[in-house]
């Protein structure tokens, strides 16, 4: 009988109708696929990985095997993800659901062969890092708080290891030869300049993270800042930083839902990496609330990841790996939908800047930070959590590079009735 790797490679190629793009190594040490030395190797360390894929076909089964350490990559992870993307992420819905279709004779034959390779044992339990037990309606206050806690309350020390001293968890703004910290400082300053912050301005920072935008706005521009987050760990860390900077008279950090902010108006609002958590069902409400919190003539800077439009938008589904292990209930919208909702809420959208290549550079730096401090990252969280972050950030970098997702900054104004926006005639003055 053929070795495990050859059987798996033949099975995959028959089922998918294309040769495997990476070499495969099985738990018995056997290898198959492209010639040795020709790129990265996909390693199946334990046959439990097959049982996961049988019981949860598609991305979730693969994700569980990765998080559990049963599936790994030797060599360049970015190259492996790029080669595998055509099989995992870019096939049509019919192909992605192939293994779950019991009517297809190929599938029945494949399932039988996989069962013989996997063994007759029941499916392993999902890794403990998987988000489970979500309660309440999607994007209700309770469920949003649970989702934010799952993602952000994994330890400030772990985030400091990944993000570096800037503690900014969003796309940096790069120049050639710059460091991650310089690029993050430049992003914060870009936001401040687009908002035209000045001494005494009142800024609401929605989803304030660890306080970096609030600190920059107060220290460099003299703004008075209210930062809100649902993460108690973030809030505690931000308050400590603010006290160390001597800015407690200028910055207030609240553990508060954006739906509960009632002390407007604000001169400006920054929403950096927050809208992805809001959800399609709530996004118009979110835009309406921000519009209502701004004074006439006030500006909103909305920094948001976007996906490519779907031919059938009703068919859009949240990525199973991201939903189960990274951002529970997180959703991406096409850029055009975000712009339309902002306009429907009453905003005048004055500028949109697409910076997706900047996010790919940012993510690669975060991955490098994680890999350099791998043992410490595992101690701070768990082997599974560290593996989640390595895969999530590397796959996201590839997605930004290949234009599968993007990130955009929308500058919008609550333009008063007379029509005076307050923007300069050359609206890109902040980049000069």
GROMACS .gro file of C-alpha atoms in nm:
model
  432
    1UNK     CA    1   0.000   0.000   0.000
    2UNK     CA    2   0.123   0.351  -0.082
    3UNK     CA    3   0.257   0.567   0.199
    4UNK     CA    4   0.033   0.823   0.369
    5UNK     CA    5   0.169   1.129   0.187
    6UNK     CA    6   0.125   0.971  -0.158
    7UNK     CA    7  -0.230   0.858  -0.076
    8UNK     CA    8  -0.320   1.205   0.051
    9UNK     CA    9  -0.162   1.380  -0.247
   10UNK     CA   10  -0.343   1.154  -0.495
   11UNK     CA   11  -0.669   1.201  -0.310
   12UNK     CA   12  -0.637   1.580  -0.304
   13UNK     CA   13  -0.542   1.602  -0.671
   14UNK     CA   14  -0.830   1.377  -0.779
   15UNK     CA   15  -1.079   1.572  -0.573
   16UNK     CA   16  -0.957   1.922  -0.656
   17UNK     CA   17  -0.860   1.856  -1.016
   18UNK     CA   18  -0.521   2.022  -0.985
   19UNK     CA   19  -0.173   1.923  -0.864
   20UNK     CA   20  -0.081   2.013  -0.509
   21UNK     CA   21   0.104   2.347  -0.508
   22UNK     CA   22   0.325   2.253  -0.211
   23UNK     CA   23   0.512   1.943  -0.103
   24UNK     CA   24   0.333   1.732   0.158
   25UNK     CA   25   0.487   1.544   0.451
   26UNK     CA   26   0.273   1.303   0.652
   27UNK     CA   27   0.296   1.178   1.010
   28UNK     CA   28   0.477   0.861   0.896
   29UNK     CA   29   0.764   1.067   0.747
   30UNK     CA   30   0.658   1.008   0.386
   31UNK     CA   31   0.655   1.296   0.135
   32UNK     CA   32   0.481   1.366  -0.195
   33UNK     CA   33   0.412   1.654  -0.431
   34UNK     CA   34   0.654   1.902  -0.590
   35UNK     CA   35   1.024   1.813  -0.579
   36UNK     CA   36   1.206   1.844  -0.248
   37UNK     CA   37   1.357   2.189  -0.213
   38UNK     CA   38   1.097   2.347  -0.439
   39UNK     CA   39   0.936   2.577  -0.186
   40UNK     CA   40   0.765   2.523   0.149
   41UNK     CA   41   0.637   2.192   0.286
   42UNK     CA   42   0.292   2.136   0.435
   43UNK     CA   43   0.341   1.903   0.732
   44UNK     CA   44   0.061   1.687   0.873
   45UNK     CA   45   0.209   1.594   1.208
   46UNK     CA   46  -0.081   1.384   1.333
   47UNK     CA   47  -0.364   1.198   1.164
   48UNK     CA   48  -0.605   1.375   1.401
   49UNK     CA   49  -0.583   1.661   1.150
   50UNK     CA   50  -0.767   1.444   0.898
   51UNK     CA   51  -1.044   1.369   1.144
   52UNK     CA   52  -1.091   1.741   1.200
   53UNK     CA   53  -1.118   1.798   0.824
   54UNK     CA   54  -1.369   1.513   0.785
   55UNK     CA   55  -1.597   1.644   1.057
   56UNK     CA   56  -1.553   2.013   0.971
   57UNK     CA   57  -1.468   2.031   0.599
   58UNK     CA   58  -1.311   2.349   0.472
   59UNK     CA   59  -1.137   2.629   0.658
   60UNK     CA   60  -1.258   2.553   1.010
   61UNK     CA   61  -1.124   2.198   1.007
   62UNK     CA   62  -0.792   2.319   0.872
   63UNK     CA   63  -0.784   2.599   1.131
   64UNK     CA   64  -0.844   2.360   1.419
   65UNK     CA   65  -0.563   2.133   1.299
   66UNK     CA   66  -0.329   2.435   1.271
   67UNK     CA   67  -0.413   2.571   1.615
   68UNK     CA   68  -0.369   2.226   1.771
   69UNK     CA   69  -0.022   2.192   1.612
   70UNK     CA   70  -0.127   1.895   1.397
   71UNK     CA   71  -0.076   2.095   1.078
   72UNK     CA   72   0.232   2.307   1.013
   73UNK     CA   73   0.448   2.464   0.743
   74UNK     CA   74   0.820   2.425   0.701
   75UNK     CA   75   0.983   2.702   0.502
   76UNK     CA   76   0.838   3.037   0.396
   77UNK     CA   77   0.490   3.067   0.550
   78UNK     CA   78   0.395   3.357   0.322
   79UNK     CA   79   0.484   3.156   0.010
   80UNK     CA   80   0.291   2.854   0.139
   81UNK     CA   81  -0.018   3.064   0.204
   82UNK     CA   82   0.010   3.229  -0.137
   83UNK     CA   83   0.036   2.891  -0.312
   84UNK     CA   84  -0.248   2.739  -0.112
   85UNK     CA   85  -0.482   3.035  -0.141
   86UNK     CA   86  -0.621   2.917  -0.473
   87UNK     CA   87  -0.732   2.592  -0.308
   88UNK     CA   88  -0.857   2.729   0.024
   89UNK     CA   89  -0.974   3.089  -0.024
   90UNK     CA   90  -1.027   3.158  -0.394
   91UNK     CA   91  -1.237   2.865  -0.514
   92UNK     CA   92  -1.608   2.911  -0.568
   93UNK     CA   93  -1.864   2.823  -0.304
   94UNK     CA   94  -1.940   2.495  -0.481
   95UNK     CA   95  -1.576   2.385  -0.462
   96UNK     CA   96  -1.532   2.506  -0.103
   97UNK     CA   97  -1.827   2.294   0.000
   98UNK     CA   98  -1.718   1.991  -0.198
   99UNK     CA   99  -1.621   1.775   0.097
  100UNK     CA  100  -1.954   1.839   0.267
  101UNK     CA  101  -2.165   1.716  -0.027
  102UNK     CA  102  -2.264   1.354   0.041
  103UNK     CA  103  -2.434   1.322  -0.300
  104UNK     CA  104  -2.113   1.352  -0.501
  105UNK     CA  105  -1.961   1.004  -0.566
  106UNK     CA  106  -1.612   1.155  -0.559
  107UNK     CA  107  -1.685   1.292  -0.216
  108UNK     CA  108  -1.810   0.956  -0.087
  109UNK     CA  109  -1.497   0.786  -0.218
  110UNK     CA  110  -1.277   1.061  -0.073
  111UNK     CA  111  -1.449   1.038   0.264
  112UNK     CA  112  -1.391   0.662   0.273
  113UNK     CA  113  -1.022   0.700   0.190
  114UNK     CA  114  -0.982   0.979   0.446
  115UNK     CA  115  -1.150   0.767   0.712
  116UNK     CA  116  -0.912   0.481   0.642
  117UNK     CA  117  -0.616   0.718   0.674
  118UNK     CA  118  -0.754   0.904   0.975
  119UNK     CA  119  -0.855   0.601   1.177
  120UNK     CA  120  -1.194   0.521   1.329
  121UNK     CA  121  -1.166   0.743   1.636
  122UNK     CA  122  -1.421   1.022   1.701
  123UNK     CA  123  -1.337   1.384   1.612
  124UNK     CA  124  -1.103   1.560   1.855
  125UNK     CA  125  -1.245   1.840   2.067
  126UNK     CA  126  -1.191   2.191   1.925
  127UNK     CA  127  -0.886   2.372   2.064
  128UNK     CA  128  -0.961   2.568   2.381
  129UNK     CA  129  -0.873   2.894   2.202
  130UNK     CA  130  -1.185   2.868   1.985
  131UNK     CA  131  -1.457   3.124   2.063
  132UNK     CA  132  -1.761   2.942   2.195
  133UNK     CA  133  -2.068   3.011   2.403
  134UNK     CA  134  -2.155   3.347   2.248
  135UNK     CA  135  -2.479   3.472   2.395
  136UNK     CA  136  -2.723   3.737   2.285
  137UNK     CA  137  -2.814   3.860   1.940
  138UNK     CA  138  -2.538   3.931   1.690
  139UNK     CA  139  -2.387   4.272   1.769
  140UNK     CA  140  -2.595   4.320   2.080
  141UNK     CA  141  -2.413   4.501   2.361
  142UNK     CA  142  -2.352   4.179   2.554
  143UNK     CA  143  -2.225   3.984   2.255
  144UNK     CA  144  -2.005   4.267   2.129
  145UNK     CA  145  -1.844   4.285   2.473
  146UNK     CA  146  -1.777   3.910   2.465
  147UNK     CA  147  -1.624   3.936   2.117
  148UNK     CA  148  -1.399   4.228   2.213
  149UNK     CA  149  -1.286   4.046   2.527
  150UNK     CA  150  -1.200   3.732   2.327
  151UNK     CA  151  -0.976   3.928   2.094
  152UNK     CA  152  -0.820   4.195   2.313
  153UNK     CA  153  -0.809   4.055   2.665
  154UNK     CA  154  -0.530   3.806   2.594
  155UNK     CA  155  -0.270   4.003   2.787
  156UNK     CA  156  -0.119   4.346   2.734
  157UNK     CA  157   0.231   4.196   2.749
  158UNK     CA  158   0.151   3.974   2.451
  159UNK     CA  159   0.026   4.270   2.249
  160UNK     CA  160   0.332   4.473   2.345
  161UNK     CA  161   0.550   4.192   2.215
  162UNK     CA  162   0.369   4.186   1.878
  163UNK     CA  163   0.296   4.556   1.827
  164UNK     CA  164   0.613   4.704   1.968
  165UNK     CA  165   0.650   5.022   2.175
  166UNK     CA  166   0.389   5.218   1.977
  167UNK     CA  167   0.107   4.987   2.097
  168UNK     CA  168  -0.090   5.075   1.784
  169UNK     CA  169  -0.300   4.789   1.649
  170UNK     CA  170  -0.387   4.922   1.303
  171UNK     CA  171  -0.218   4.991   0.971
  172UNK     CA  172   0.096   5.205   0.993
  173UNK     CA  173   0.186   5.471   0.734
  174UNK     CA  174   0.523   5.393   0.580
  175UNK     CA  175   0.806   5.577   0.415
  176UNK     CA  176   1.108   5.399   0.270
  177UNK     CA  177   1.353   5.295   0.540
  178UNK     CA  178   1.128   5.383   0.832
  179UNK     CA  179   1.083   5.176   1.145
  180UNK     CA  180   0.751   5.036   1.266
  181UNK     CA  181   0.739   5.291   1.547
  182UNK     CA  182   0.805   5.579   1.305
  183UNK     CA  183   0.538   5.451   1.067
  184UNK     CA  184   0.282   5.424   1.346
  185UNK     CA  185   0.364   5.773   1.469
  186UNK     CA  186   0.320   5.901   1.113
  187UNK     CA  187  -0.020   5.728   1.090
  188UNK     CA  188  -0.141   5.889   1.412
  189UNK     CA  189  -0.018   6.225   1.293
  190UNK     CA  190  -0.185   6.177   0.954
  191UNK     CA  191  -0.516   6.118   1.132
  192UNK     CA  192  -0.467   6.424   1.352
  193UNK     CA  193  -0.385   6.645   1.052
  194UNK     CA  194  -0.682   6.520   0.852
  195UNK     CA  195  -0.901   6.606   1.150
  196UNK     CA  196  -0.729   6.949   1.170
  197UNK     CA  197  -0.688   6.910   1.546
  198UNK     CA  198  -0.587   7.218   1.740
  199UNK     CA  199  -0.546   7.334   2.098
  200UNK     CA  200  -0.860   7.275   2.302
  201UNK     CA  201  -1.046   7.067   2.042
  202UNK     CA  202  -1.261   6.792   2.186
  203UNK     CA  203  -1.183   6.453   2.023
  204UNK     CA  204  -1.376   6.128   2.062
  205UNK     CA  205  -1.156   5.826   1.987
  206UNK     CA  206  -1.390   5.531   1.929
  207UNK     CA  207  -1.220   5.198   1.996
  208UNK     CA  208  -0.924   5.373   2.154
  209UNK     CA  209  -0.712   5.062   2.207
  210UNK     CA  210  -0.417   5.118   2.437
  211UNK     CA  211  -0.447   5.496   2.416
  212UNK     CA  212  -0.190   5.580   2.149
  213UNK     CA  213  -0.412   5.808   1.938
  214UNK     CA  214  -0.545   5.984   2.246
  215UNK     CA  215  -0.193   6.046   2.377
  216UNK     CA  216  -0.067   6.176   2.042
  217UNK     CA  217  -0.366   6.408   1.996
  218UNK     CA  218  -0.330   6.552   2.347
  219UNK     CA  219   0.049   6.578   2.354
  220UNK     CA  220   0.116   6.704   2.000
  221UNK     CA  221  -0.202   6.905   1.933
  222UNK     CA  222  -0.338   7.002   2.273
  223UNK     CA  223  -0.668   6.822   2.217
  224UNK     CA  224  -0.898   6.713   2.499
  225UNK     CA  225  -0.976   6.346   2.435
  226UNK     CA  226  -1.240   6.095   2.536
  227UNK     CA  227  -1.133   5.742   2.443
  228UNK     CA  228  -1.377   5.452   2.463
  229UNK     CA  229  -1.317   5.076   2.456
  230UNK     CA  230  -1.499   4.762   2.569
  231UNK     CA  231  -1.174   4.600   2.684
  232UNK     CA  232  -1.094   4.650   3.053
  233UNK     CA  233  -0.734   4.538   2.995
  234UNK     CA  234  -0.688   4.800   2.724
  235UNK     CA  235  -0.842   5.070   2.942
  236UNK     CA  236  -0.620   4.990   3.240
  237UNK     CA  237  -0.309   4.993   3.021
  238UNK     CA  238  -0.410   5.321   2.851
  239UNK     CA  239  -0.480   5.495   3.183
  240UNK     CA  240  -0.140   5.394   3.316
  241UNK     CA  241   0.033   5.531   3.005
  242UNK     CA  242  -0.163   5.854   3.025
  243UNK     CA  243  -0.069   5.903   3.389
  244UNK     CA  244   0.298   5.843   3.308
  245UNK     CA  245   0.275   6.106   3.031
  246UNK     CA  246   0.117   6.356   3.272
  247UNK     CA  247  -0.193   6.388   3.052
  248UNK     CA  248  -0.471   6.287   3.290
  249UNK     CA  249  -0.613   6.641   3.275
  250UNK     CA  250  -0.656   6.611   2.897
  251UNK     CA  251  -0.757   6.247   2.841
  252UNK     CA  252  -1.039   6.037   2.980
  253UNK     CA  253  -1.051   5.665   2.902
  254UNK     CA  254  -1.387   5.492   2.946
  255UNK     CA  255  -1.500   5.131   2.928
  256UNK     CA  256  -1.808   5.224   2.730
  257UNK     CA  257  -2.012   5.111   2.431
  258UNK     CA  258  -2.029   5.367   2.150
  259UNK     CA  259  -2.410   5.347   2.176
  260UNK     CA  260  -2.392   5.489   2.528
  261UNK     CA  261  -2.187   5.803   2.458
  262UNK     CA  262  -2.414   6.099   2.533
  263UNK     CA  263  -2.185   6.393   2.608
  264UNK     CA  264  -2.134   6.538   2.263
  265UNK     CA  265  -2.082   6.746   2.067
  266UNK     CA  266  -1.721   6.676   1.973
  267UNK     CA  267  -1.506   6.878   1.737
  268UNK     CA  268  -1.367   6.560   1.581
  269UNK     CA  269  -1.405   6.182   1.594
  270UNK     CA  270  -1.145   5.919   1.510
  271UNK     CA  271  -1.257   5.563   1.442
  272UNK     CA  272  -0.944   5.360   1.368
  273UNK     CA  273  -0.998   4.988   1.314
  274UNK     CA  274  -1.327   5.001   1.503
  275UNK     CA  275  -1.588   4.974   1.227
  276UNK     CA  276  -1.490   4.613   1.148
  277UNK     CA  277  -1.638   4.517   1.486
  278UNK     CA  278  -1.966   4.701   1.434
  279UNK     CA  279  -2.122   4.462   1.182
  280UNK     CA  280  -2.337   4.520   0.874
  281UNK     CA  281  -2.660   4.510   1.074
  282UNK     CA  282  -2.541   4.796   1.296
  283UNK     CA  283  -2.332   5.005   1.061
  284UNK     CA  284  -2.598   5.262   0.968
  285UNK     CA  285  -2.678   5.303   1.338
  286UNK     CA  286  -2.306   5.351   1.406
  287UNK     CA  287  -2.278   5.620   1.138
  288UNK     CA  288  -2.591   5.794   1.268
  289UNK     CA  289  -2.455   5.798   1.623
  290UNK     CA  290  -2.119   5.943   1.518
  291UNK     CA  291  -2.294   6.206   1.306
  292UNK     CA  292  -2.507   6.304   1.604
  293UNK     CA  293  -2.202   6.332   1.832
  294UNK     CA  294  -2.022   6.578   1.602
  295UNK     CA  295  -2.077   6.951   1.609
  296UNK     CA  296  -2.171   7.118   1.277
  297UNK     CA  297  -1.848   7.146   1.079
  298UNK     CA  298  -1.688   6.864   1.279
  299UNK     CA  299  -1.483   6.595   1.108
  300UNK     CA  300  -1.482   6.215   1.123
  301UNK     CA  301  -1.178   6.009   1.026
  302UNK     CA  302  -1.289   5.649   0.968
  303UNK     CA  303  -0.998   5.406   0.914
  304UNK     CA  304  -1.142   5.072   0.807
  305UNK     CA  305  -1.046   4.741   0.642
  306UNK     CA  306  -1.254   4.660   0.334
  307UNK     CA  307  -1.315   4.347   0.131
  308UNK     CA  308  -1.370   4.315  -0.241
  309UNK     CA  309  -1.738   4.322  -0.347
  310UNK     CA  310  -1.909   3.985  -0.398
  311UNK     CA  311  -2.102   3.912  -0.720
  312UNK     CA  312  -2.387   3.820  -0.486
  313UNK     CA  313  -2.357   4.022  -0.167
  314UNK     CA  314  -2.616   3.804   0.003
  315UNK     CA  315  -2.370   3.513  -0.028
  316UNK     CA  316  -2.100   3.688   0.178
  317UNK     CA  317  -1.992   3.488   0.482
  318UNK     CA  318  -1.743   3.573   0.754
  319UNK     CA  319  -1.420   3.374   0.723
  320UNK     CA  320  -1.462   3.071   0.957
  321UNK     CA  321  -1.107   3.088   1.093
  322UNK     CA  322  -1.131   3.459   1.169
  323UNK     CA  323  -1.475   3.419   1.325
  324UNK     CA  324  -1.377   3.125   1.546
  325UNK     CA  325  -1.030   3.229   1.655
  326UNK     CA  326  -0.954   3.595   1.585
  327UNK     CA  327  -1.244   3.843   1.556
  328UNK     CA  328  -1.570   3.676   1.661
  329UNK     CA  329  -1.857   3.840   1.471
  330UNK     CA  330  -1.621   4.072   1.286
  331UNK     CA  331  -1.738   4.171   0.937
  332UNK     CA  332  -1.581   4.349   0.642
  333UNK     CA  333  -1.774   4.562   0.394
  334UNK     CA  334  -1.678   4.683   0.046
  335UNK     CA  335  -1.547   5.039   0.036
  336UNK     CA  336  -1.843   5.160  -0.167
  337UNK     CA  337  -2.095   5.038   0.088
  338UNK     CA  338  -1.916   5.221   0.370
  339UNK     CA  339  -1.909   5.543   0.169
  340UNK     CA  340  -2.279   5.514   0.088
  341UNK     CA  341  -2.378   5.455   0.451
  342UNK     CA  342  -2.173   5.753   0.567
  343UNK     CA  343  -2.348   5.971   0.310
  344UNK     CA  344  -2.689   5.830   0.400
  345UNK     CA  345  -2.621   5.927   0.762
  346UNK     CA  346  -2.568   6.287   0.652
  347UNK     CA  347  -2.190   6.309   0.621
  348UNK     CA  348  -2.016   6.477   0.331
  349UNK     CA  349  -1.730   6.242   0.239
  350UNK     CA  350  -1.445   6.464   0.128
  351UNK     CA  351  -1.151   6.230   0.090
  352UNK     CA  352  -1.080   5.856   0.065
  353UNK     CA  353  -0.722   5.732   0.083
  354UNK     CA  354  -0.648   5.366   0.005
  355UNK     CA  355  -0.339   5.237   0.188
  356UNK     CA  356  -0.358   4.857   0.161
  357UNK     CA  357   0.013   4.809   0.079
  358UNK     CA  358   0.093   4.985   0.407
  359UNK     CA  359  -0.099   4.720   0.600
  360UNK     CA  360   0.093   4.436   0.436
  361UNK     CA  361   0.418   4.599   0.550
  362UNK     CA  362   0.277   4.648   0.900
  363UNK     CA  363   0.164   4.287   0.934
  364UNK     CA  364   0.500   4.151   0.820
  365UNK     CA  365   0.669   4.354   1.094
  366UNK     CA  366   0.424   4.220   1.353
  367UNK     CA  367   0.488   3.864   1.238
  368UNK     CA  368   0.863   3.924   1.263
  369UNK     CA  369   0.818   4.053   1.619
  370UNK     CA  370   0.618   3.744   1.711
  371UNK     CA  371   0.861   3.498   1.553
  372UNK     CA  372   1.160   3.667   1.715
  373UNK     CA  373   1.001   3.632   2.061
  374UNK     CA  374   0.818   3.305   1.996
  375UNK     CA  375   0.903   3.127   2.320
  376UNK     CA  376   0.801   3.427   2.527
  377UNK     CA  377   0.478   3.467   2.329
  378UNK     CA  378   0.389   3.104   2.405
  379UNK     CA  379   0.457   3.159   2.775
  380UNK     CA  380   0.243   3.471   2.781
  381UNK     CA  381  -0.056   3.306   2.613
  382UNK     CA  382  -0.053   2.947   2.485
  383UNK     CA  383   0.103   2.757   2.192
  384UNK     CA  384  -0.235   2.761   2.021
  385UNK     CA  385  -0.286   3.136   2.065
  386UNK     CA  386   0.060   3.213   1.930
  387UNK     CA  387  -0.007   2.989   1.628
  388UNK     CA  388  -0.339   3.166   1.567
  389UNK     CA  389  -0.171   3.503   1.556
  390UNK     CA  390   0.112   3.390   1.331
  391UNK     CA  391  -0.129   3.242   1.077
  392UNK     CA  392  -0.381   3.525   1.097
  393UNK     CA  393  -0.124   3.801   1.049
  394UNK     CA  394   0.071   3.623   0.776
  395UNK     CA  395  -0.244   3.530   0.582
  396UNK     CA  396  -0.373   3.885   0.618
  397UNK     CA  397  -0.046   4.024   0.483
  398UNK     CA  398  -0.078   3.803   0.175
  399UNK     CA  399  -0.442   3.910   0.131
  400UNK     CA  400  -0.347   4.278   0.137
  401UNK     CA  401  -0.061   4.219  -0.105
  402UNK     CA  402  -0.287   4.031  -0.350
  403UNK     CA  403  -0.570   4.291  -0.330
  404UNK     CA  404  -0.817   4.051  -0.171
  405UNK     CA  405  -0.873   4.305   0.106
  406UNK     CA  406  -0.778   4.670   0.148
  407UNK     CA  407  -0.780   4.945   0.407
  408UNK     CA  408  -0.909   5.297   0.357
  409UNK     CA  409  -0.926   5.627   0.542
  410UNK     CA  410  -1.253   5.817   0.493
  411UNK     CA  411  -1.252   6.184   0.588
  412UNK     CA  412  -1.610   6.298   0.635
  413UNK     CA  413  -1.761   6.625   0.755
  414UNK     CA  414  -2.086   6.713   0.925
  415UNK     CA  415  -2.124   7.000   0.683
  416UNK     CA  416  -2.353   7.278   0.810
  417UNK     CA  417  -2.661   7.386   0.613
  418UNK     CA  418  -2.485   7.683   0.444
  419UNK     CA  419  -2.244   7.430   0.287
  420UNK     CA  420  -1.916   7.552   0.436
  421UNK     CA  421  -1.708   7.238   0.493
  422UNK     CA  422  -1.409   7.412   0.651
  423UNK     CA  423  -1.166   7.213   0.437
  424UNK     CA  424  -0.889   7.380   0.236
  425UNK     CA  425  -0.925   7.414  -0.139
  426UNK     CA  426  -0.652   7.156  -0.177
  427UNK     CA  427  -0.778   6.881   0.055
  428UNK     CA  428  -0.456   6.683   0.049
  429UNK     CA  429  -0.256   6.954   0.223
  430UNK     CA  430  -0.194   6.714   0.513
  431UNK     CA  431   0.032   6.499   0.289
  432UNK     CA  432   0.259   6.785   0.183
   0.00000   0.00000   0.00000
